[in-house]
Amino acid sequence: MKNLSLKAKKGFSLIELLVVIAIIGILSAVGITTYSGYTANAKKQATTAMYSQIVSLLNAETAKCASGSGNYVFTDAGTSTAVACTGTLNAEDVVEYFNDDLGMKNPYKTDQGATKEDDPGPNNPIGISVSSGSWTIKADIDGDATATYTASSDDKSITTAAY
């Protein structure tokens, strides 16, 4: 009778490989979903923080210039000349200051500035406008504004006191 020797098993069986692939698939599906939630929440928080900074700065500048002397921190759009507190400050100057001088970027589209004149739009989540001496600052927190802005329940809007 011949002595049958069993060869040593080398490698993994097909079942073992399929189990490992299934486990990796489940872990990656959970990880991608969780990561997407974190990034979406971070974008909302960044927009909210920028909105708060803009409101605070506009209120501080309005209070500083209430005496009627000195200069705003903003410059005339396209120049380096500071706008005097007794002069006319418009939304274009403020938008340029936040986008260009402070470098605020849109968290949803980082190649765009954070602010724009009037209502927020698809490329800028924060809209700044002025009418009759009071500022209106609107924020599209979800970053889903289309060309015509429609507010949602998560959005923020404030109208400051007249300057």
mmCIF file of C-alpha atoms in Angstrom:
data_model
loop_
_atom_site.group_PDB
_atom_site.id
_atom_site.type_symbol
_atom_site.label_atom_id
_atom_site.label_comp_id
_atom_site.label_asym_id
_atom_site.label_seq_id
_atom_site.Cartn_x
_atom_site.Cartn_y
_atom_site.Cartn_z
ATOM 1 C CA MET A 1 0.000 0.000 0.000
ATOM 2 C CA LYS A 2 1.293 3.350 -0.927
ATOM 3 C CA ASN A 3 1.682 5.992 1.682
ATOM 4 C CA LEU A 4 -0.416 8.970 0.635
ATOM 5 C CA SER A 5 0.991 12.224 1.842
ATOM 6 C CA LEU A 6 -1.118 15.306 1.905
ATOM 7 C CA LYS A 7 0.393 18.381 0.403
ATOM 8 C CA ALA A 8 0.506 21.469 2.572
ATOM 9 C CA LYS A 9 -2.264 23.857 1.644
ATOM 10 C CA LYS A 10 -0.916 27.150 0.187
ATOM 11 C CA GLY A 11 -2.938 30.359 -0.250
ATOM 12 C CA PHE A 12 -6.529 31.207 0.582
ATOM 13 C CA SER A 13 -9.658 29.517 -0.551
ATOM 14 C CA LEU A 14 -12.210 31.380 -2.651
ATOM 15 C CA ILE A 15 -14.653 31.513 0.264
ATOM 16 C CA GLU A 16 -12.057 33.146 2.533
ATOM 17 C CA LEU A 17 -11.283 35.785 -0.077
ATOM 18 C CA LEU A 18 -14.963 36.560 -0.608
ATOM 19 C CA VAL A 19 -15.523 36.982 3.138
ATOM 20 C CA VAL A 20 -12.605 39.435 3.402
ATOM 21 C CA ILE A 21 -13.845 41.430 0.400
ATOM 22 C CA ALA A 22 -17.355 41.569 1.882
ATOM 23 C CA ILE A 23 -16.005 42.851 5.216
ATOM 24 C CA ILE A 24 -13.903 45.522 3.483
ATOM 25 C CA GLY A 25 -16.940 46.587 1.452
ATOM 26 C CA ILE A 26 -19.126 46.964 4.527
ATOM 27 C CA LEU A 27 -16.472 48.971 6.393
ATOM 28 C CA SER A 28 -15.846 51.289 3.444
ATOM 29 C CA ALA A 29 -19.577 51.902 2.925
ATOM 30 C CA VAL A 30 -19.965 52.936 6.563
ATOM 31 C CA GLY A 31 -16.791 55.036 6.445
ATOM 32 C CA ILE A 32 -17.716 56.940 3.281
ATOM 33 C CA THR A 33 -21.185 57.755 4.589
ATOM 34 C CA THR A 34 -19.800 58.970 7.902
ATOM 35 C CA TYR A 35 -17.103 61.051 6.192
ATOM 36 C CA SER A 36 -19.677 62.704 3.919
ATOM 37 C CA GLY A 37 -21.724 63.681 6.948
ATOM 38 C CA TYR A 38 -18.670 65.178 8.659
ATOM 39 C CA THR A 39 -17.686 67.249 5.626
ATOM 40 C CA ALA A 40 -21.239 68.512 5.048
ATOM 41 C CA ASN A 41 -21.499 69.547 8.703
ATOM 42 C CA ALA A 42 -18.080 71.259 8.553
ATOM 43 C CA LYS A 43 -19.183 73.317 5.527
ATOM 44 C CA LYS A 44 -22.334 74.443 7.337
ATOM 45 C CA GLN A 45 -20.317 75.390 10.416
ATOM 46 C CA ALA A 46 -17.777 77.313 8.318
ATOM 47 C CA THR A 47 -20.545 79.285 6.611
ATOM 48 C CA THR A 48 -22.206 80.021 9.958
ATOM 49 C CA ALA A 49 -18.879 81.186 11.420
ATOM 50 C CA MET A 50 -18.199 83.481 8.463
ATOM 51 C CA TYR A 51 -21.717 84.884 8.724
ATOM 52 C CA SER A 52 -21.200 85.633 12.425
ATOM 53 C CA GLN A 53 -17.841 87.296 11.732
ATOM 54 C CA ILE A 54 -19.357 89.505 9.029
ATOM 55 C CA VAL A 55 -22.277 90.556 11.241
ATOM 56 C CA SER A 56 -19.895 91.300 14.142
ATOM 57 C CA LEU A 57 -17.523 93.327 11.990
ATOM 58 C CA LEU A 58 -20.297 95.361 10.372
ATOM 59 C CA ASN A 59 -21.820 96.102 13.770
ATOM 60 C CA ALA A 60 -18.410 97.059 15.190
ATOM 61 C CA GLU A 61 -17.617 99.326 12.248
ATOM 62 C CA THR A 62 -21.043 100.953 12.487
ATOM 63 C CA ALA A 63 -20.515 101.593 16.204
ATOM 64 C CA LYS A 64 -16.987 102.923 15.625
ATOM 65 C CA CYS A 65 -18.163 105.359 12.993
ATOM 66 C CA ALA A 66 -21.255 106.465 14.905
ATOM 67 C CA SER A 67 -19.282 109.497 16.056
ATOM 68 C CA GLY A 68 -18.875 110.555 12.416
ATOM 69 C CA SER A 69 -15.091 110.744 12.372
ATOM 70 C CA GLY A 70 -12.366 108.361 11.285
ATOM 71 C CA ASN A 71 -12.402 105.709 8.592
ATOM 72 C CA TYR A 72 -14.050 102.379 8.014
ATOM 73 C CA VAL A 73 -11.776 99.373 7.748
ATOM 74 C CA PHE A 74 -13.186 98.954 4.211
ATOM 75 C CA THR A 75 -11.640 100.589 1.154
ATOM 76 C CA ASP A 76 -13.258 101.903 -2.007
ATOM 77 C CA ALA A 77 -13.654 98.954 -4.365
ATOM 78 C CA GLY A 78 -10.609 98.634 -6.615
ATOM 79 C CA THR A 79 -8.515 101.144 -4.652
ATOM 80 C CA SER A 80 -6.573 101.256 -1.406
ATOM 81 C CA THR A 81 -8.337 104.409 -0.181
ATOM 82 C CA ALA A 82 -10.179 103.910 3.108
ATOM 83 C CA VAL A 83 -13.806 104.981 3.145
ATOM 84 C CA ALA A 84 -14.334 107.834 5.601
ATOM 85 C CA CYS A 85 -17.005 107.349 8.224
ATOM 86 C CA THR A 86 -18.697 110.440 6.827
ATOM 87 C CA GLY A 87 -18.569 108.976 3.302
ATOM 88 C CA THR A 88 -20.837 106.537 1.551
ATOM 89 C CA LEU A 89 -20.141 102.890 2.191
ATOM 90 C CA ASN A 90 -21.704 100.452 -0.219
ATOM 91 C CA ALA A 91 -22.060 96.681 -0.413
ATOM 92 C CA GLU A 92 -19.447 96.412 -3.169
ATOM 93 C CA ASP A 93 -16.756 97.798 -0.827
ATOM 94 C CA VAL A 94 -17.730 95.382 1.927
ATOM 95 C CA VAL A 95 -17.913 92.360 -0.383
ATOM 96 C CA GLU A 96 -14.475 93.158 -1.811
ATOM 97 C CA TYR A 97 -13.050 93.493 1.697
ATOM 98 C CA PHE A 98 -14.290 90.089 2.844
ATOM 99 C CA ASN A 99 -13.458 88.218 -0.360
ATOM 100 C CA ASP A 100 -10.166 89.853 -1.347
ATOM 101 C CA ASP A 101 -8.636 91.470 1.734
ATOM 102 C CA LEU A 102 -9.665 88.836 4.294
ATOM 103 C CA GLY A 103 -9.653 85.968 1.779
ATOM 104 C CA MET A 104 -12.980 84.443 2.826
ATOM 105 C CA LYS A 105 -13.748 81.492 0.563
ATOM 106 C CA ASN A 106 -16.967 79.661 -0.156
ATOM 107 C CA PRO A 107 -16.811 76.336 1.733
ATOM 108 C CA TYR A 108 -18.898 74.685 -0.988
ATOM 109 C CA LYS A 109 -16.812 75.984 -3.919
ATOM 110 C CA THR A 110 -13.378 76.997 -2.676
ATOM 111 C CA ASP A 111 -12.467 78.799 -5.901
ATOM 112 C CA GLN A 112 -15.215 81.366 -5.177
ATOM 113 C CA GLY A 113 -15.417 84.151 -2.596
ATOM 114 C CA ALA A 114 -17.744 83.784 0.372
ATOM 115 C CA THR A 115 -19.764 86.967 -0.142
ATOM 116 C CA LYS A 116 -21.631 88.738 -2.897
ATOM 117 C CA GLU A 117 -23.902 91.724 -3.233
ATOM 118 C CA ASP A 118 -27.632 91.150 -2.689
ATOM 119 C CA ASP A 119 -28.912 87.627 -1.989
ATOM 120 C CA PRO A 120 -26.668 84.564 -1.698
ATOM 121 C CA GLY A 121 -26.226 82.644 -4.913
ATOM 122 C CA PRO A 122 -24.879 79.345 -6.189
ATOM 123 C CA ASN A 123 -21.259 80.532 -5.913
ATOM 124 C CA ASN A 124 -21.447 82.667 -2.770
ATOM 125 C CA PRO A 125 -23.253 81.540 0.406
ATOM 126 C CA ILE A 126 -23.445 85.004 2.018
ATOM 127 C CA GLY A 127 -25.262 87.978 0.510
ATOM 128 C CA ILE A 128 -24.765 91.551 1.669
ATOM 129 C CA SER A 129 -26.965 94.490 0.724
ATOM 130 C CA VAL A 130 -27.597 97.981 2.034
ATOM 131 C CA SER A 131 -30.788 99.983 1.845
ATOM 132 C CA SER A 132 -31.684 103.229 3.603
ATOM 133 C CA GLY A 133 -28.576 103.032 5.719
ATOM 134 C CA SER A 134 -29.074 99.560 7.181
ATOM 135 C CA TRP A 135 -27.312 96.352 6.253
ATOM 136 C CA THR A 136 -29.018 93.100 5.359
ATOM 137 C CA ILE A 137 -26.822 90.036 5.574
ATOM 138 C CA LYS A 138 -28.242 86.701 4.425
ATOM 139 C CA ALA A 139 -26.518 83.332 4.642
ATOM 140 C CA ASP A 140 -27.343 80.202 2.692
ATOM 141 C CA ILE A 141 -26.084 77.730 5.281
ATOM 142 C CA ASP A 142 -26.863 74.599 3.231
ATOM 143 C CA GLY A 143 -25.028 75.870 0.136
ATOM 144 C CA ASP A 144 -27.927 74.854 -2.094
ATOM 145 C CA ALA A 145 -28.979 78.281 -3.375
ATOM 146 C CA THR A 146 -29.726 78.489 -7.035
ATOM 147 C CA ALA A 147 -29.449 81.550 -9.238
ATOM 148 C CA THR A 148 -32.577 82.886 -7.552
ATOM 149 C CA TYR A 149 -32.143 82.648 -3.806
ATOM 150 C CA THR A 150 -34.907 81.068 -1.777
ATOM 151 C CA ALA A 151 -34.450 80.936 1.972
ATOM 152 C CA SER A 152 -34.692 77.640 3.806
ATOM 153 C CA SER A 153 -35.272 76.981 7.500
ATOM 154 C CA ASP A 154 -31.509 76.574 8.123
ATOM 155 C CA ASP A 155 -30.624 79.956 6.621
ATOM 156 C CA LYS A 156 -29.735 83.004 8.648
ATOM 157 C CA SER A 157 -30.673 86.616 7.960
ATOM 158 C CA ILE A 158 -30.153 89.796 9.903
ATOM 159 C CA THR A 159 -30.810 93.453 9.260
ATOM 160 C CA THR A 160 -28.541 95.712 11.271
ATOM 161 C CA ALA A 161 -29.438 99.046 12.754
ATOM 162 C CA ALA A 162 -29.125 102.039 10.445
ATOM 163 C CA TYR A 163 -25.686 103.539 10.208
#
